[in-house]
mmCIF file of C-alpha atoms in Angstrom:
data_model
loop_
_atom_site.group_PDB
_atom_site.id
_atom_site.type_symbol
_atom_site.label_atom_id
_atom_site.label_comp_id
_atom_site.label_asym_id
_atom_site.label_seq_id
_atom_site.Cartn_x
_atom_site.Cartn_y
_atom_site.Cartn_z
ATOM 1 C CA MET A 1 39.315 1.296 -15.309
ATOM 2 C CA PHE A 2 35.329 0.994 -15.528
ATOM 3 C CA ILE A 3 34.712 0.893 -11.127
ATOM 4 C CA ARG A 4 37.118 5.110 -11.670
ATOM 5 C CA MET A 5 34.612 5.845 -13.735
ATOM 6 C CA LEU A 6 31.377 4.023 -11.806
ATOM 7 C CA VAL A 7 32.262 6.742 -9.075
ATOM 8 C CA VAL A 8 33.128 9.827 -10.633
ATOM 9 C CA ASN A 9 29.920 9.352 -13.116
ATOM 10 C CA THR A 10 27.603 8.705 -10.025
ATOM 11 C CA ASN A 11 28.715 11.679 -7.811
ATOM 12 C CA ILE A 12 28.580 13.832 -11.149
ATOM 13 C CA LEU A 13 24.997 12.895 -11.417
ATOM 14 C CA LEU A 14 24.359 13.064 -7.585
ATOM 15 C CA ILE A 15 25.504 17.088 -7.134
ATOM 16 C CA LYS A 16 23.157 17.442 -10.840
ATOM 17 C CA LEU A 17 19.983 15.501 -9.688
ATOM 18 C CA LEU A 18 19.864 17.129 -6.163
ATOM 19 C CA PHE A 19 21.319 20.199 -6.940
ATOM 20 C CA CYS A 20 23.627 20.168 -3.928
ATOM 21 C CA SER A 21 26.412 22.791 -4.508
ATOM 22 C CA SER A 22 28.423 20.649 -1.848
ATOM 23 C CA PHE A 23 27.929 18.008 0.897
ATOM 24 C CA SER A 24 29.500 18.455 4.018
ATOM 25 C CA SER A 25 31.204 16.142 6.067
ATOM 26 C CA GLN A 26 30.317 17.876 9.496
ATOM 27 C CA PHE A 27 27.613 16.978 11.668
ATOM 28 C CA ASP A 28 24.623 19.542 12.895
ATOM 29 C CA SER A 29 25.990 22.493 15.075
ATOM 30 C CA LYS A 30 22.809 21.617 16.168
ATOM 31 C CA LEU A 31 21.804 18.867 17.654
ATOM 32 C CA HIS A 32 18.261 18.438 17.667
ATOM 33 C CA GLU A 33 17.788 19.710 13.895
ATOM 34 C CA THR A 34 19.211 17.136 10.564
ATOM 35 C CA SER A 35 19.291 19.356 7.226
ATOM 36 C CA ILE A 36 19.393 17.583 4.142
ATOM 37 C CA ASP A 37 22.311 18.201 2.770
ATOM 38 C CA GLU A 38 23.872 16.758 6.618
ATOM 39 C CA CYS A 39 23.016 13.771 5.193
ATOM 40 C CA MET A 40 23.428 13.821 1.506
ATOM 41 C CA PRO A 41 27.811 12.515 2.077
ATOM 42 C CA CYS A 42 26.859 9.055 3.537
ATOM 43 C CA PHE A 43 24.475 8.600 0.721
ATOM 44 C CA VAL A 44 27.112 8.905 -1.912
ATOM 45 C CA ASP A 45 29.160 6.698 -0.061
ATOM 46 C CA LEU A 46 26.449 4.032 0.187
ATOM 47 C CA THR A 47 26.043 4.633 -3.659
ATOM 48 C CA LYS A 48 28.979 3.626 -4.374
ATOM 49 C CA THR A 49 30.093 0.901 -2.102
ATOM 50 C CA LEU A 50 26.819 -0.170 -3.282
ATOM 51 C CA THR A 51 27.556 -0.198 -7.521
ATOM 52 C CA THR A 52 31.356 -1.034 -7.069
ATOM 53 C CA MET A 53 31.895 -4.488 -4.600
ATOM 54 C CA ARG A 54 30.865 -7.058 -8.298
ATOM 55 C CA THR A 55 31.951 -4.882 -10.705
ATOM 56 C CA ASN A 56 34.347 -7.279 -11.992
ATOM 57 C CA GLU A 57 31.901 -9.528 -13.373
ATOM 58 C CA ILE A 58 28.934 -7.341 -13.585
ATOM 59 C CA SER A 59 29.869 -4.201 -14.734
ATOM 60 C CA ASP A 60 26.950 -3.813 -16.554
ATOM 61 C CA ALA A 61 24.440 -4.575 -14.270
ATOM 62 C CA MET A 62 26.758 -2.876 -11.309
ATOM 63 C CA GLU A 63 26.352 -0.042 -13.387
ATOM 64 C CA ARG A 64 22.156 0.028 -14.233
ATOM 65 C CA TYR A 65 21.877 -0.193 -9.899
ATOM 66 C CA ALA A 66 23.620 3.139 -9.954
ATOM 67 C CA LYS A 67 21.121 4.990 -12.140
ATOM 68 C CA THR A 68 18.423 3.757 -10.623
ATOM 69 C CA LEU A 69 19.858 3.997 -6.717
ATOM 70 C CA ILE A 70 20.389 7.658 -7.687
ATOM 71 C CA TYR A 71 16.804 8.305 -9.996
ATOM 72 C CA ASN A 72 14.976 7.246 -6.993
ATOM 73 C CA VAL A 73 16.388 7.005 -4.194
ATOM 74 C CA PRO A 74 17.500 10.801 -2.996
ATOM 75 C CA ARG A 75 14.867 12.486 -4.338
ATOM 76 C CA GLY A 76 11.754 13.962 -2.025
ATOM 77 C CA LYS A 77 11.980 15.862 1.201
ATOM 78 C CA LYS A 78 14.501 12.759 2.629
ATOM 79 C CA ILE A 79 11.772 12.755 5.783
ATOM 80 C CA ARG A 80 13.264 9.110 6.868
ATOM 81 C CA VAL A 81 16.956 9.868 7.063
ATOM 82 C CA ARG A 82 15.689 13.617 8.766
ATOM 83 C CA ALA A 83 13.698 11.394 11.219
ATOM 84 C CA THR A 84 16.111 8.239 11.898
ATOM 85 C CA VAL A 85 19.600 10.435 12.753
ATOM 86 C CA THR A 86 17.028 13.612 14.717
ATOM 87 C CA ALA A 87 15.315 10.772 16.841
ATOM 88 C CA TYR A 88 18.737 8.968 17.798
ATOM 89 C CA LYS A 89 20.353 12.387 17.905
ATOM 90 C CA LEU A 90 17.395 12.733 20.516
ATOM 91 C CA LEU A 91 17.790 9.530 22.212
ATOM 92 C CA GLU A 92 21.043 8.515 23.014
ATOM 93 C CA SER A 93 23.040 9.819 25.491
ATOM 94 C CA ALA A 94 25.821 12.749 24.856
ATOM 95 C CA GLU A 95 28.440 11.116 25.321
ATOM 96 C CA ARG A 96 27.902 8.507 22.455
ATOM 97 C CA LEU A 97 26.520 10.770 19.945
ATOM 98 C CA THR A 98 30.550 9.708 18.181
ATOM 99 C CA PRO A 99 30.388 10.036 14.348
ATOM 100 C CA GLU A 100 30.836 6.694 14.401
ATOM 101 C CA ASN A 101 28.088 6.651 16.136
ATOM 102 C CA LEU A 102 26.031 9.337 14.329
ATOM 103 C CA ARG A 103 27.399 7.303 11.091
ATOM 104 C CA LEU A 104 25.155 4.844 12.015
ATOM 105 C CA ALA A 105 22.334 6.417 12.130
ATOM 106 C CA HIS A 106 22.526 8.289 8.954
ATOM 107 C CA ILE A 107 23.256 4.325 7.193
ATOM 108 C CA ILE A 108 19.946 2.862 8.673
ATOM 109 C CA GLY A 109 18.385 5.754 7.879
ATOM 110 C CA TRP A 110 19.173 5.492 4.003
ATOM 111 C CA CYS A 111 17.755 1.763 4.460
ATOM 112 C CA ILE A 112 14.945 3.748 5.482
ATOM 113 C CA GLU A 113 14.852 5.770 2.246
ATOM 114 C CA MET A 114 15.571 2.744 0.088
ATOM 115 C CA MET A 115 12.982 0.877 1.441
ATOM 116 C CA ASN A 116 10.641 3.779 0.702
ATOM 117 C CA ALA A 117 12.191 3.756 -2.820
ATOM 118 C CA ALA A 118 11.394 0.265 -3.471
ATOM 119 C CA ILE A 119 7.580 0.465 -2.355
ATOM 120 C CA LEU A 120 6.800 4.344 -3.934
ATOM 121 C CA ILE A 121 8.174 2.261 -7.653
ATOM 122 C CA GLU A 122 5.666 -0.175 -7.608
ATOM 123 C CA ASP A 123 3.573 1.460 -6.632
ATOM 124 C CA ASP A 124 3.414 3.974 -9.383
ATOM 125 C CA ILE A 125 3.706 1.587 -11.695
ATOM 126 C CA MET A 126 0.073 -0.498 -9.890
ATOM 127 C CA ASP A 127 -1.395 3.216 -10.071
ATOM 128 C CA ALA A 128 -0.227 3.813 -13.565
ATOM 129 C CA SER A 129 0.977 6.932 -12.355
ATOM 130 C CA LEU A 130 2.676 9.531 -14.563
ATOM 131 C CA MET A 131 4.694 11.637 -12.113
ATOM 132 C CA ARG A 132 6.940 11.606 -9.553
ATOM 133 C CA ARG A 133 8.818 14.352 -7.900
ATOM 134 C CA GLY A 134 8.945 16.602 -10.467
ATOM 135 C CA ALA A 135 10.591 13.458 -13.374
ATOM 136 C CA PRO A 136 8.480 10.735 -14.790
ATOM 137 C CA CYS A 137 8.036 7.681 -13.033
ATOM 138 C CA TRP A 138 10.566 5.004 -12.858
ATOM 139 C CA TYR A 139 8.760 2.302 -15.131
ATOM 140 C CA LEU A 140 7.598 5.325 -17.259
ATOM 141 C CA VAL A 141 11.604 6.472 -17.781
ATOM 142 C CA GLU A 142 13.114 5.310 -21.621
ATOM 143 C CA GLY A 143 14.407 1.538 -21.195
ATOM 144 C CA ILE A 144 13.485 0.285 -17.410
ATOM 145 C CA GLY A 145 9.315 -0.637 -18.379
ATOM 146 C CA MET A 146 8.591 -3.702 -16.042
ATOM 147 C CA ARG A 147 11.509 -3.869 -15.120
ATOM 148 C CA ALA A 148 11.309 -1.770 -12.640
ATOM 149 C CA LEU A 149 10.907 -3.930 -10.596
ATOM 150 C CA THR A 150 14.439 -5.903 -10.623
ATOM 151 C CA ASP A 151 14.933 -2.962 -9.794
ATOM 152 C CA ALA A 152 12.115 -2.829 -6.855
ATOM 153 C CA SER A 153 12.758 -5.741 -5.768
ATOM 154 C CA LEU A 154 16.953 -5.263 -5.981
ATOM 155 C CA ILE A 155 17.107 -1.778 -4.315
ATOM 156 C CA GLU A 156 15.181 -3.370 -1.314
ATOM 157 C CA ASN A 157 17.483 -6.480 -1.199
ATOM 158 C CA SER A 158 20.609 -4.144 -1.198
ATOM 159 C CA VAL A 159 19.401 -3.314 2.644
ATOM 160 C CA TYR A 160 20.295 -6.399 3.997
ATOM 161 C CA ASP A 161 23.504 -6.068 2.345
ATOM 162 C CA ILE A 162 23.908 -3.103 3.597
ATOM 163 C CA LEU A 163 22.440 -3.812 7.456
ATOM 164 C CA LYS A 164 24.264 -7.527 7.598
ATOM 165 C CA THR A 165 27.870 -5.158 6.561
ATOM 166 C CA HIS A 166 27.688 -2.274 8.972
ATOM 167 C CA PHE A 167 25.136 -3.794 11.632
ATOM 168 C CA SER A 168 26.141 -7.548 12.080
ATOM 169 C CA ASN A 169 28.912 -6.864 15.244
ATOM 170 C CA GLN A 170 25.753 -4.832 16.905
ATOM 171 C CA LYS A 171 23.395 -5.935 20.030
ATOM 172 C CA CYS A 172 20.861 -4.523 17.928
ATOM 173 C CA TYR A 173 21.242 -6.979 14.458
ATOM 174 C CA ILE A 174 18.589 -9.477 14.340
ATOM 175 C CA HIS A 175 16.090 -6.418 15.958
ATOM 176 C CA LEU A 176 16.776 -3.913 13.032
ATOM 177 C CA VAL A 177 16.290 -6.685 10.757
ATOM 178 C CA GLU A 178 13.273 -8.585 11.962
ATOM 179 C CA LEU A 179 12.006 -4.666 12.255
ATOM 180 C CA PHE A 180 12.645 -3.983 8.865
ATOM 181 C CA ARG A 181 11.281 -7.215 7.287
ATOM 182 C CA LEU A 182 7.888 -7.210 9.271
ATOM 183 C CA VAL A 183 7.599 -3.096 7.736
ATOM 184 C CA MET A 184 7.801 -4.395 4.384
ATOM 185 C CA TYR A 185 5.171 -7.188 5.536
ATOM 186 C CA PHE A 186 3.264 -4.681 6.962
ATOM 187 C CA THR A 187 3.464 -2.026 4.292
ATOM 188 C CA GLY A 188 2.242 -5.034 1.391
ATOM 189 C CA LEU A 189 -0.725 -5.972 3.631
ATOM 190 C CA GLY A 190 -1.483 -2.005 3.298
ATOM 191 C CA GLN A 191 -0.295 -1.889 0.147
ATOM 192 C CA ALA A 192 -3.230 -4.526 -0.923
ATOM 193 C CA LEU A 193 -6.139 -3.057 0.985
ATOM 194 C CA ASP A 194 -5.087 0.063 -0.668
ATOM 195 C CA THR A 195 -5.336 -1.880 -4.472
ATOM 196 C CA LEU A 196 -9.105 -3.183 -3.235
ATOM 197 C CA ARG A 197 -11.908 -1.673 -5.144
ATOM 198 C CA PRO A 198 -16.122 -1.950 -4.212
ATOM 199 C CA ALA A 199 -18.559 -3.953 -6.301
ATOM 200 C CA THR A 200 -19.782 -2.694 -9.491
ATOM 201 C CA LYS A 201 -23.827 -2.974 -10.622
ATOM 202 C CA ASN A 202 -24.642 -1.465 -13.342
ATOM 203 C CA GLY A 203 -21.406 1.300 -13.309
ATOM 204 C CA ARG A 204 -22.395 2.134 -9.991
ATOM 205 C CA CYS A 205 -20.056 1.657 -6.958
ATOM 206 C CA ASP A 206 -20.980 0.302 -4.258
ATOM 207 C CA LEU A 207 -19.909 3.232 -1.717
ATOM 208 C CA ASP A 208 -20.064 1.903 1.081
ATOM 209 C CA PHE A 209 -17.251 -0.019 0.904
ATOM 210 C CA TYR A 210 -15.475 4.224 1.865
ATOM 211 C CA SER A 211 -15.893 2.772 5.516
ATOM 212 C CA GLU A 212 -13.559 5.427 7.862
ATOM 213 C CA ASP A 213 -12.525 1.746 10.023
ATOM 214 C CA LYS A 214 -11.709 0.159 6.484
ATOM 215 C CA TYR A 215 -9.492 3.682 5.910
ATOM 216 C CA LYS A 216 -7.791 3.561 9.204
ATOM 217 C CA ASN A 217 -6.234 -0.064 8.404
ATOM 218 C CA ILE A 218 -4.843 1.559 5.009
ATOM 219 C CA VAL A 219 -3.659 4.447 7.155
ATOM 220 C CA LYS A 220 -1.522 2.201 9.560
ATOM 221 C CA TYR A 221 -0.453 -0.691 7.767
ATOM 222 C CA LYS A 222 -0.118 1.561 4.048
ATOM 223 C CA THR A 223 1.506 4.669 5.843
ATOM 224 C CA HIS A 224 2.371 4.824 9.666
ATOM 225 C CA TYR A 225 4.676 2.115 10.008
ATOM 226 C CA TYR A 226 6.762 2.767 7.656
ATOM 227 C CA THR A 227 6.828 6.721 7.968
ATOM 228 C CA CYS A 228 6.157 7.901 11.434
ATOM 229 C CA GLU A 229 7.153 4.353 13.663
ATOM 230 C CA PHE A 230 9.985 3.028 11.809
ATOM 231 C CA PRO A 231 12.444 5.353 12.176
ATOM 232 C CA VAL A 232 12.056 5.872 16.186
ATOM 233 C CA ARG A 233 11.817 1.996 16.840
ATOM 234 C CA VAL A 234 15.190 2.333 14.696
ATOM 235 C CA ALA A 235 16.871 5.133 16.835
ATOM 236 C CA LEU A 236 15.321 3.215 19.838
ATOM 237 C CA TYR A 237 17.424 -0.100 18.997
ATOM 238 C CA LEU A 238 20.459 1.769 18.428
ATOM 239 C CA THR A 239 20.035 3.538 21.639
ATOM 240 C CA GLY A 240 20.244 -0.377 22.690
ATOM 241 C CA LYS A 241 16.138 -0.206 23.712
ATOM 242 C CA LEU A 242 15.025 -3.103 22.873
ATOM 243 C CA ASN A 243 11.955 -3.630 24.205
ATOM 244 C CA HIS A 244 9.175 -0.646 23.273
ATOM 245 C CA GLU A 245 6.870 -1.664 25.518
ATOM 246 C CA GLU A 246 6.245 1.351 27.591
ATOM 247 C CA PHE A 247 7.129 3.581 24.547
ATOM 248 C CA LYS A 248 3.234 2.604 22.808
ATOM 249 C CA PRO A 249 1.555 5.617 23.714
ATOM 250 C CA HIS A 250 3.874 7.430 21.947
ATOM 251 C CA PHE A 251 3.081 5.029 19.270
ATOM 252 C CA ASP A 252 -0.392 5.833 18.655
ATOM 253 C CA VAL A 253 0.818 9.367 19.170
ATOM 254 C CA LEU A 254 2.774 8.666 16.400
ATOM 255 C CA PHE A 255 -0.316 7.391 14.446
ATOM 256 C CA GLU A 256 -2.183 10.666 14.776
ATOM 257 C CA MET A 257 0.698 11.757 13.093
ATOM 258 C CA SER A 258 0.261 9.858 10.254
ATOM 259 C CA TYR A 259 -3.351 10.116 9.851
ATOM 260 C CA PHE A 260 -2.841 13.421 8.715
ATOM 261 C CA PHE A 261 -0.010 12.635 6.900
ATOM 262 C CA GLN A 262 -2.198 10.060 4.678
ATOM 263 C CA LEU A 263 -4.762 12.363 5.056
ATOM 264 C CA GLN A 264 -3.112 15.454 2.898
ATOM 265 C CA ASN A 265 -1.690 13.053 0.717
ATOM 266 C CA ASP A 266 -5.190 12.856 -0.060
ATOM 267 C CA PHE A 267 -6.333 16.319 -0.257
ATOM 268 C CA LEU A 268 -2.724 17.468 -2.359
ATOM 269 C CA ASP A 269 -3.877 14.064 -5.360
ATOM 270 C CA CYS A 270 -6.528 15.941 -5.369
ATOM 271 C CA PHE A 271 -6.482 19.857 -5.384
ATOM 272 C CA GLY A 272 -2.903 20.228 -4.821
ATOM 273 C CA ASN A 273 -0.386 21.563 -7.325
ATOM 274 C CA SER A 274 0.800 19.124 -9.533
ATOM 275 C CA GLY A 275 3.953 21.375 -11.146
ATOM 276 C CA ILE A 276 5.114 21.983 -7.226
ATOM 277 C CA THR A 277 3.825 18.330 -5.470
ATOM 278 C CA GLY A 278 5.632 16.698 -8.460
ATOM 279 C CA LYS A 279 2.534 14.457 -9.285
ATOM 280 C CA GLU A 280 -0.667 14.540 -11.509
ATOM 281 C CA GLY A 281 -3.447 12.660 -8.935
ATOM 282 C CA THR A 282 -5.352 9.325 -10.031
ATOM 283 C CA ASP A 283 -7.072 8.873 -6.481
ATOM 284 C CA ILE A 284 -10.680 9.749 -8.270
ATOM 285 C CA GLN A 285 -9.858 8.009 -12.033
ATOM 286 C CA GLU A 286 -7.805 4.786 -9.775
ATOM 287 C CA GLY A 287 -11.843 4.761 -7.572
ATOM 288 C CA LYS A 288 -8.876 4.069 -3.763
ATOM 289 C CA CYS A 289 -10.559 4.367 -1.230
ATOM 290 C CA THR A 290 -9.725 8.225 0.275
ATOM 291 C CA TRP A 291 -9.909 10.727 2.967
ATOM 292 C CA LEU A 292 -12.072 12.619 0.533
ATOM 293 C CA ILE A 293 -14.309 10.144 -0.639
ATOM 294 C CA MET A 294 -14.959 8.973 3.297
ATOM 295 C CA THR A 295 -16.260 11.836 3.677
ATOM 296 C CA ALA A 296 -18.070 12.724 0.768
ATOM 297 C CA VAL A 297 -19.909 9.531 1.593
ATOM 298 C CA ARG A 298 -20.720 10.349 4.950
ATOM 299 C CA ARG A 299 -21.980 13.393 3.949
ATOM 300 C CA ALA A 300 -23.838 12.863 0.915
ATOM 301 C CA ASN A 301 -27.042 13.525 0.258
ATOM 302 C CA ALA A 302 -28.984 11.145 -1.840
ATOM 303 C CA SER A 303 -28.752 12.414 -5.289
ATOM 304 C CA GLN A 304 -25.328 13.127 -4.423
ATOM 305 C CA ARG A 305 -24.268 9.382 -3.310
ATOM 306 C CA ARG A 306 -26.129 8.741 -6.703
ATOM 307 C CA ALA A 307 -23.615 11.218 -8.761
ATOM 308 C CA LEU A 308 -21.207 9.777 -6.925
ATOM 309 C CA SER A 309 -21.689 5.904 -7.524
ATOM 310 C CA GLU A 310 -21.878 6.528 -11.147
ATOM 311 C CA ASN A 311 -18.625 8.233 -11.045
ATOM 312 C CA TYR A 312 -16.463 7.634 -8.543
ATOM 313 C CA GLY A 313 -13.039 4.754 -10.317
ATOM 314 C CA LYS A 314 -13.790 6.296 -13.586
ATOM 315 C CA ARG A 315 -11.088 6.946 -15.264
ATOM 316 C CA ASN A 316 -12.830 9.875 -18.080
ATOM 317 C CA THR A 317 -11.620 13.505 -17.674
ATOM 318 C CA GLU A 318 -16.123 14.304 -17.161
ATOM 319 C CA SER A 319 -16.512 11.871 -13.724
ATOM 320 C CA VAL A 320 -13.231 13.059 -12.533
ATOM 321 C CA ARG A 321 -14.847 16.844 -12.623
ATOM 322 C CA ILE A 322 -17.871 15.897 -11.111
ATOM 323 C CA VAL A 323 -16.647 14.110 -8.293
ATOM 324 C CA ARG A 324 -14.497 17.009 -7.542
ATOM 325 C CA ASN A 325 -16.832 19.065 -7.679
ATOM 326 C CA LEU A 326 -19.173 17.077 -4.876
ATOM 327 C CA TYR A 327 -15.921 17.576 -3.278
ATOM 328 C CA GLU A 328 -16.281 21.375 -3.172
ATOM 329 C CA GLU A 329 -20.383 20.907 -3.190
ATOM 330 C CA LEU A 330 -19.830 18.886 0.605
ATOM 331 C CA MET A 331 -17.580 21.382 1.841
ATOM 332 C CA ILE A 332 -14.704 19.372 2.127
ATOM 333 C CA PRO A 333 -11.405 21.340 1.145
ATOM 334 C CA LYS A 334 -13.492 23.672 4.549
ATOM 335 C CA THR A 335 -13.075 20.478 6.882
ATOM 336 C CA TYR A 336 -9.523 19.412 5.315
ATOM 337 C CA PHE A 337 -7.309 22.804 6.082
ATOM 338 C CA ALA A 338 -9.775 23.362 9.603
ATOM 339 C CA LEU A 339 -7.986 19.976 10.330
ATOM 340 C CA GLU A 340 -4.224 21.723 9.272
ATOM 341 C CA ASP A 341 -5.174 24.306 11.232
ATOM 342 C CA ASN A 342 -5.692 22.542 14.288
ATOM 343 C CA VAL A 343 -3.415 19.240 13.476
ATOM 344 C CA SER A 344 -0.326 21.128 15.972
ATOM 345 C CA ASN A 345 -2.427 20.915 18.538
ATOM 346 C CA LEU A 346 -4.092 17.946 18.462
ATOM 347 C CA ILE A 347 0.088 16.149 18.143
ATOM 348 C CA TYR A 348 0.614 18.703 21.504
ATOM 349 C CA LYS A 349 -2.438 17.877 23.269
ATOM 350 C CA ARG A 350 -1.981 14.322 22.972
ATOM 351 C CA THR A 351 2.048 14.105 23.543
ATOM 352 C CA ARG A 352 1.601 16.263 26.899
ATOM 353 C CA GLU A 353 -1.359 13.189 27.815
ATOM 354 C CA VAL A 354 1.522 10.088 27.411
ATOM 355 C CA SER A 355 4.614 9.548 29.708
ATOM 356 C CA ASN A 356 7.775 10.606 29.215
ATOM 357 C CA ALA A 357 8.983 7.918 27.849
ATOM 358 C CA LEU A 358 10.212 10.227 24.152
ATOM 359 C CA PRO A 359 10.950 13.417 24.941
ATOM 360 C CA ASP A 360 8.357 15.370 24.056
ATOM 361 C CA PHE A 361 10.358 17.552 21.947
ATOM 362 C CA LEU A 362 11.260 14.207 19.298
ATOM 363 C CA ILE A 363 7.138 14.160 18.747
ATOM 364 C CA TYR A 364 7.160 18.295 17.881
ATOM 365 C CA LYS A 365 10.325 17.327 15.436
ATOM 366 C CA MET A 366 8.768 14.398 13.952
ATOM 367 C CA LYS A 367 5.794 16.611 13.771
ATOM 368 C CA ASP A 368 7.573 19.969 12.467
ATOM 369 C CA MET A 369 8.405 17.734 9.400
ATOM 370 C CA MET A 370 5.738 15.729 8.809
ATOM 371 C CA CYS A 371 2.674 17.510 8.785
ATOM 372 C CA LYS A 372 3.268 20.311 6.724
ATOM 373 C CA LYS A 373 1.268 23.545 5.835
ATOM 374 C CA VAL A 374 -0.873 22.405 1.928
ATOM 375 C CA SER A 375 -0.195 25.863 0.981
ATOM 376 C CA ASN A 376 2.664 25.028 0.101
ATOM 377 C CA TYR A 377 1.608 22.563 -2.853
ATOM 378 C CA THR A 378 -1.058 24.104 -3.739
ATOM 379 C CA ASP A 379 -0.244 27.807 -4.548
#
């Protein structure tokens, strides 16, 4: 009885939460596109499987886990699962694009989304964030608190159970497991870099801390591996390509994409409309190494540097206002929009400069998914 009720409740919660009118099981007729609706049936099935396996012994825990998955995993743009499936469609031979193989691509794409959800749960706690994707952060939901850390760990470790269940008979299985562990390790290093703060003296922070090299390392480890490179490597493994050395130039292009993806995230944290982005920005208060502060430090005169060092990293409203005004005074928004206008040309140019080991169209589709116009979030 409990299993039946949990399955029914899971479906109801998913429908209410995601506003999906239907979950068609038919794959998109356009091979190069992967819609959100196409991805959702697989998530529903995975949620049922993960939360009904041990209900006879630990029904309460399984019910809580179902709520954890539904609340944290499928929200947002689902970039990573869509990127994974799109990459697989473009890289696989036509005769191997069977419904079974496409389903495996969806499953592993959701594994990446689950890893992302676990990371974000922990990230929100570290940043003392209030909102995520238009709803309270998981740790702020009534009855959750610091137990959210246990939930994040459960989500992450469930991924390896899914990999064993669906991929242990595949030649790429060990490669996939090693890749997931490596990417999570790298992302952990990125999170560690992101939490570092400059030394302070007499209430002023050391602005020399905010260097371009430090920022690039944060992008590389915190964002690039698990956002842009991860889906493509996974898709390559699924197609039987186990040696990725020839694709390194393409991964370098993807890093350019990751750099803009993180740069845009930084910009929206400060200048985005929280009603649209779904979260309140805290980068200034946290004293984070972002593209905005890095650029401001390079441009600021002595007076502006003094104001930045006295106010950056402080939580009071007046200090945040002063820093934001300095960003505008230093024309950082104008620089951002110039970069946004040029990012497509940059990606196209860099893609044409490398070999055709990966289809150009794959890079362009990744760019379309990752590099949206910021006006979509600031109006």
